[in-house]
GROMACS .gro file of N, CA and C in nm:
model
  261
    1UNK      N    1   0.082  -0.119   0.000
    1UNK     CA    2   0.000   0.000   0.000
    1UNK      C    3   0.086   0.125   0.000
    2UNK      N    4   0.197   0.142   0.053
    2UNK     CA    5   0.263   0.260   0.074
    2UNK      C    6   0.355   0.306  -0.051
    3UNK      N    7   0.388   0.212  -0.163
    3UNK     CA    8   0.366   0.226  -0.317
    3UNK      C    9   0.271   0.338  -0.385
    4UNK      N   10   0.171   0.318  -0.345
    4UNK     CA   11   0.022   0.404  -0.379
    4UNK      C   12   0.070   0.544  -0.314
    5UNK      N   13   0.073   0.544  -0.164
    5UNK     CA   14   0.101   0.649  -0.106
    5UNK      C   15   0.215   0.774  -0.181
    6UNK      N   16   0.365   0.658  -0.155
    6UNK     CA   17   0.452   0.751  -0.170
    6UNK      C   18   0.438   0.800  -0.288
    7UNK      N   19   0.391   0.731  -0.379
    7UNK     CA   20   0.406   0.801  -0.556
    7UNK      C   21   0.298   0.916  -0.554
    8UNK      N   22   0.206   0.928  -0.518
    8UNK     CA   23   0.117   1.040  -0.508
    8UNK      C   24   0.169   1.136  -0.420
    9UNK      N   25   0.267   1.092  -0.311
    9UNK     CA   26   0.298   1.229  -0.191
    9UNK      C   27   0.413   1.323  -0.245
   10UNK      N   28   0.529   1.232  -0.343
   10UNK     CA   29   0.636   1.322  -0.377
   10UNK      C   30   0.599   1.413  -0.516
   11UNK      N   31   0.648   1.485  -0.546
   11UNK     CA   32   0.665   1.593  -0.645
   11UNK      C   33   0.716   1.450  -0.749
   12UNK      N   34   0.696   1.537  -0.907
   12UNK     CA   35   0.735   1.420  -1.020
   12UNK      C   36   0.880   1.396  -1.021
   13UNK      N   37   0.941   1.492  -0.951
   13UNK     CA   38   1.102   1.483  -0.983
   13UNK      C   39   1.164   1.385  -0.886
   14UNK      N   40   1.134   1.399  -0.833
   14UNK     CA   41   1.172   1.308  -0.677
   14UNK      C   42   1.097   1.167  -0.672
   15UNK      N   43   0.991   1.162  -0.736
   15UNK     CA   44   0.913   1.052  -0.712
   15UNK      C   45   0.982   0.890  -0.721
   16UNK      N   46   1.086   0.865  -0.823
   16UNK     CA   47   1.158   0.748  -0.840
   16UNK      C   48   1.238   0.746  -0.656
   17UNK      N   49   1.239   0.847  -0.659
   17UNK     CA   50   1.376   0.847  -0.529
   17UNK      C   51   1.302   0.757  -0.382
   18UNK      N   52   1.137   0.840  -0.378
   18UNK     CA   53   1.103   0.808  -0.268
   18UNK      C   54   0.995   0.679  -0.328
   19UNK      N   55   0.995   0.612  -0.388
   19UNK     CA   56   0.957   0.468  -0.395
   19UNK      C   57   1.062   0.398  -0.438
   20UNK      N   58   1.160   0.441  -0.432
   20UNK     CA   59   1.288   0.311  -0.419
   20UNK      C   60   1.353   0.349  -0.294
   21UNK      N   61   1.336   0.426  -0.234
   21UNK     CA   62   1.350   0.412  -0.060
   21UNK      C   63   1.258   0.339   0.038
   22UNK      N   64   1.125   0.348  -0.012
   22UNK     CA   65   0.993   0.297   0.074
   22UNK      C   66   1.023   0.161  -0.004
   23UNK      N   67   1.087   0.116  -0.096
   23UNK     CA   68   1.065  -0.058  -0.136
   23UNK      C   69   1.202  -0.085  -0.090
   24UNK      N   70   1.300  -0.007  -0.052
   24UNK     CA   71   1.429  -0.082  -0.001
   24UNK      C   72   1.374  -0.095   0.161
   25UNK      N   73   1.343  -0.036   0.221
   25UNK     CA   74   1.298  -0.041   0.374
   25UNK      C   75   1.185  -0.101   0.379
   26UNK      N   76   1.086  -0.184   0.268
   26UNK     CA   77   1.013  -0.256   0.258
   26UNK      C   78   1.128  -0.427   0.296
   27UNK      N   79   1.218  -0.421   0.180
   27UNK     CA   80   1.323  -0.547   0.172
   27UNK      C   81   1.396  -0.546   0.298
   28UNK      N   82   1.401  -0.415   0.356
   28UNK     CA   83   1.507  -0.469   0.473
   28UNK      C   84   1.481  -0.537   0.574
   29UNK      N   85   1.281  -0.510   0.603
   29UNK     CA   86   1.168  -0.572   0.675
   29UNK      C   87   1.172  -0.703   0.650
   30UNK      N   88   1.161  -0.741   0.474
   30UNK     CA   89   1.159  -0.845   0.446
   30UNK      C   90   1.274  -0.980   0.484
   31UNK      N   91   1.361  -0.919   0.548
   31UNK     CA   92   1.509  -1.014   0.532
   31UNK      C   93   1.522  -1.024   0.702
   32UNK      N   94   1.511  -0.906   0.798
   32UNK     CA   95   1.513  -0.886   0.916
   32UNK      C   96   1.404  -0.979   1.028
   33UNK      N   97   1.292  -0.949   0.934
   33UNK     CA   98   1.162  -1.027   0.993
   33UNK      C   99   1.201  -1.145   1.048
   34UNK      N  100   1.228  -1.219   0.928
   34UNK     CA  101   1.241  -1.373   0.950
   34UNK      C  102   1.347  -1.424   1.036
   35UNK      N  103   1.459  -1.319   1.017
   35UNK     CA  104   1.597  -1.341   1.167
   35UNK      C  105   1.557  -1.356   1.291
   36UNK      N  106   1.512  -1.222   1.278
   36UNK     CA  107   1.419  -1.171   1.406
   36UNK      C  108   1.322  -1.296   1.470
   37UNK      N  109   1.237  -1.316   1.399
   37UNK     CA  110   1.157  -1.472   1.422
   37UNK      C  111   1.213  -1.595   1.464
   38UNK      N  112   1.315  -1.594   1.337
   38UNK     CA  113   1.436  -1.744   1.439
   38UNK      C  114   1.483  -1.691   1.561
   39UNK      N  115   1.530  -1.598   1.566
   39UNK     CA  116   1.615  -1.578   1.687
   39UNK      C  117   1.533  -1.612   1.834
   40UNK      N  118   1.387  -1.510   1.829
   40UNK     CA  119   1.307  -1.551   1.955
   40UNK      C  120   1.269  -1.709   1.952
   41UNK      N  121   1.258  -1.738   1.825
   41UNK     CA  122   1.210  -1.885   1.886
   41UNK      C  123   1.336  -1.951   1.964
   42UNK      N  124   1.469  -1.943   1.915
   42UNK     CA  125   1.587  -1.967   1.948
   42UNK      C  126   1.587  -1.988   2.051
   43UNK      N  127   1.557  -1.848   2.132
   43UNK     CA  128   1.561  -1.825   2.245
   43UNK      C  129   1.424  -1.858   2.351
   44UNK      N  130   1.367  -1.910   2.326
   44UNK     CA  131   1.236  -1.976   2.339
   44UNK      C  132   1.140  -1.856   2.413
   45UNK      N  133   1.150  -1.819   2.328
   45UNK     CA  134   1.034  -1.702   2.386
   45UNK      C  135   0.914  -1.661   2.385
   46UNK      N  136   0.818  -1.611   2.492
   46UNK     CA  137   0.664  -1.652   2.463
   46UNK      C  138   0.619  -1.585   2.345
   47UNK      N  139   0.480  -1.658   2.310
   47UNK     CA  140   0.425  -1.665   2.228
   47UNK      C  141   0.384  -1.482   2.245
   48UNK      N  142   0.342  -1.423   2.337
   48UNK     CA  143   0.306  -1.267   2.398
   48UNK      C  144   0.417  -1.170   2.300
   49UNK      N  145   0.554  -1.238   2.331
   49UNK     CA  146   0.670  -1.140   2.289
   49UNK      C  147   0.679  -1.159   2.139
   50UNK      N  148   0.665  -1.237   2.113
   50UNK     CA  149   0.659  -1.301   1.928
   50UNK      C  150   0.555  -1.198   1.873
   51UNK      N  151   0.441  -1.175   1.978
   51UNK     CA  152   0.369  -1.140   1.847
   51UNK      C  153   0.366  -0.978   1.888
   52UNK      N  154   0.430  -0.929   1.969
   52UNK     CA  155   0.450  -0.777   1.985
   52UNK      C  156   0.569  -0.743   1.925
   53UNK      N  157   0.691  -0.829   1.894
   53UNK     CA  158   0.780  -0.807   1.813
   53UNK      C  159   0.756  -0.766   1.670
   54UNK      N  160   0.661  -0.844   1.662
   54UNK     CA  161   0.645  -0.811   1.520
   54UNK      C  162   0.494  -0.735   1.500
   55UNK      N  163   0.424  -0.715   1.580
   55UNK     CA  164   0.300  -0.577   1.548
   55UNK      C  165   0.371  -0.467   1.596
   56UNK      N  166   0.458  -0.454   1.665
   56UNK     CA  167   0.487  -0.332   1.700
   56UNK      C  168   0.564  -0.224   1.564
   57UNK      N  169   0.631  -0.262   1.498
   57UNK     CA  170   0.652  -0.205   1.366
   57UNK      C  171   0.544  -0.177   1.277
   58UNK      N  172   0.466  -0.243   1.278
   58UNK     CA  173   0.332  -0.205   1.206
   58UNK      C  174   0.254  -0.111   1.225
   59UNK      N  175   0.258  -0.082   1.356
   59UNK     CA  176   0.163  -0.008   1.459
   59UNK      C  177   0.240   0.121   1.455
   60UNK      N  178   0.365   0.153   1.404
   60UNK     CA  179   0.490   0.220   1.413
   60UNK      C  180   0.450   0.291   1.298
   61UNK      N  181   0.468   0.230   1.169
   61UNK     CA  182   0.446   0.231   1.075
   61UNK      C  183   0.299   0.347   1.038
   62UNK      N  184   0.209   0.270   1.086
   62UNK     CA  185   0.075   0.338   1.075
   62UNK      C  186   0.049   0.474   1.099
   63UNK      N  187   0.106   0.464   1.221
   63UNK     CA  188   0.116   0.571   1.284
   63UNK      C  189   0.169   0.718   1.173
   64UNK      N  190   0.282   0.673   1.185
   64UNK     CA  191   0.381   0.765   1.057
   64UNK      C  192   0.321   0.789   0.993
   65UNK      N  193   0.225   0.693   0.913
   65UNK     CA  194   0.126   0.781   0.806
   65UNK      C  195  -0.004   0.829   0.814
   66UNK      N  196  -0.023   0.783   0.938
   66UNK     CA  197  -0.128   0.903   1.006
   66UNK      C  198  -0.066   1.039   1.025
   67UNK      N  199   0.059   1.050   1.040
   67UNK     CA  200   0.106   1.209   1.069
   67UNK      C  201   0.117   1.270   0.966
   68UNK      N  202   0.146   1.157   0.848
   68UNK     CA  203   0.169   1.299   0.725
   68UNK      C  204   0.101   1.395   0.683
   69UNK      N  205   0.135   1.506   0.661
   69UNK     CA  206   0.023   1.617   0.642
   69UNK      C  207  -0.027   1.620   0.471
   70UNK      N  208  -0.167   1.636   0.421
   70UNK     CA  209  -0.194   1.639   0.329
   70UNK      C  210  -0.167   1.776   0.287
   71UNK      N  211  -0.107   1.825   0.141
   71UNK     CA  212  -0.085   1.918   0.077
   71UNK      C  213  -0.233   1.973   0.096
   72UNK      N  214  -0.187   2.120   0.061
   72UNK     CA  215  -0.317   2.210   0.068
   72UNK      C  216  -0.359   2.190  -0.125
   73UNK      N  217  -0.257   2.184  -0.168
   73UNK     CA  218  -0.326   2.165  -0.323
   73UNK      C  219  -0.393   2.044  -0.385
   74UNK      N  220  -0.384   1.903  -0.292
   74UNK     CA  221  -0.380   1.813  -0.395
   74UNK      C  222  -0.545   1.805  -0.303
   75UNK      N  223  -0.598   1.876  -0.164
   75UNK     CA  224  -0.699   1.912  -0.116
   75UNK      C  225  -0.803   1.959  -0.229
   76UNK      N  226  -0.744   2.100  -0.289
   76UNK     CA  227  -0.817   2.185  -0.356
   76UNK      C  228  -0.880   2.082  -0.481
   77UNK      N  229  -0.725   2.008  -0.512
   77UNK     CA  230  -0.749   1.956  -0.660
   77UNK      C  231  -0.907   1.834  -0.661
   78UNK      N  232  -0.883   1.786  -0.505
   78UNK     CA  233  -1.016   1.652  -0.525
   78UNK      C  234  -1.094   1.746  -0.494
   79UNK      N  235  -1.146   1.868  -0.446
   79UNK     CA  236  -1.252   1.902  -0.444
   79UNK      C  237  -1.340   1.950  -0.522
   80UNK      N  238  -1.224   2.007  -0.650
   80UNK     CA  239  -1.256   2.040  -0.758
   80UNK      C  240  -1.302   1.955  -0.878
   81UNK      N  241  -1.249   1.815  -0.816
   81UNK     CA  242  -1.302   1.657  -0.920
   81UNK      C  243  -1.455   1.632  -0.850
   82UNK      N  244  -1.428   1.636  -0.747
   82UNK     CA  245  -1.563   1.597  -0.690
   82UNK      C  246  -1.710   1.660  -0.720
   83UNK      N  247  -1.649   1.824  -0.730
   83UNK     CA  248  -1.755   1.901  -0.826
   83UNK      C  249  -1.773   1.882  -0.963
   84UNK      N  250  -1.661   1.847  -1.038
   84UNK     CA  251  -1.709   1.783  -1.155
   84UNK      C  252  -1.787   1.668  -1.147
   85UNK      N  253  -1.751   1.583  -1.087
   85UNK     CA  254  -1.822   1.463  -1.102
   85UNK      C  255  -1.990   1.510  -1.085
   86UNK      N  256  -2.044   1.566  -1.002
   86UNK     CA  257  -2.175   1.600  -0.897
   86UNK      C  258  -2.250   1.714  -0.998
   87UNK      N  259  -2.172   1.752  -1.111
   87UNK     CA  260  -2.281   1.848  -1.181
   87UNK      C  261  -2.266   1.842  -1.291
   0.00000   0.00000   0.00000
């Protein structure tokens, strides 16, 4: 989902930059996760800590893009589609 996001949040010039940053820190999730996972089981650890290890980045995550602030233009721009559409 954050594919969708970032390509609509950056300017056109920048846009390659910040979806090959959001898909490398996607891969680094992807490679870390599963360490991360052996390791607690490794270490035999409850089932409680397993699964806050790994929602807690998510929840992290979410968050972050609850804070981003929406442009005042790309505001104006759907409101101005929305009136097209409606008349």
């Amino acid at each position: 989902m954050l594919n969708a996001f970032v390509s609509q949040y950056y300017p056109a010039h920048v846009r390659s930059t910040g979806v090959g940053l959001a898909n490398g820190v996607g891969r680094l999730g992807g490679m870390v996760g599963p360490t991360l996972g052996g390791a607690l089981l490794g270490m035999k650890a409850p089932i409680f800590m397993c699964f806050v290890a790994f929602a807690l980045p998510g929840v992290i995550a979410s968050l972050a893009v609850l804070c981003v602030r929406k442009k005042k233009r790309d505001i104006a721009v759907a409101g101005q589609e929305a009136e097209t559409l409606f008349t």
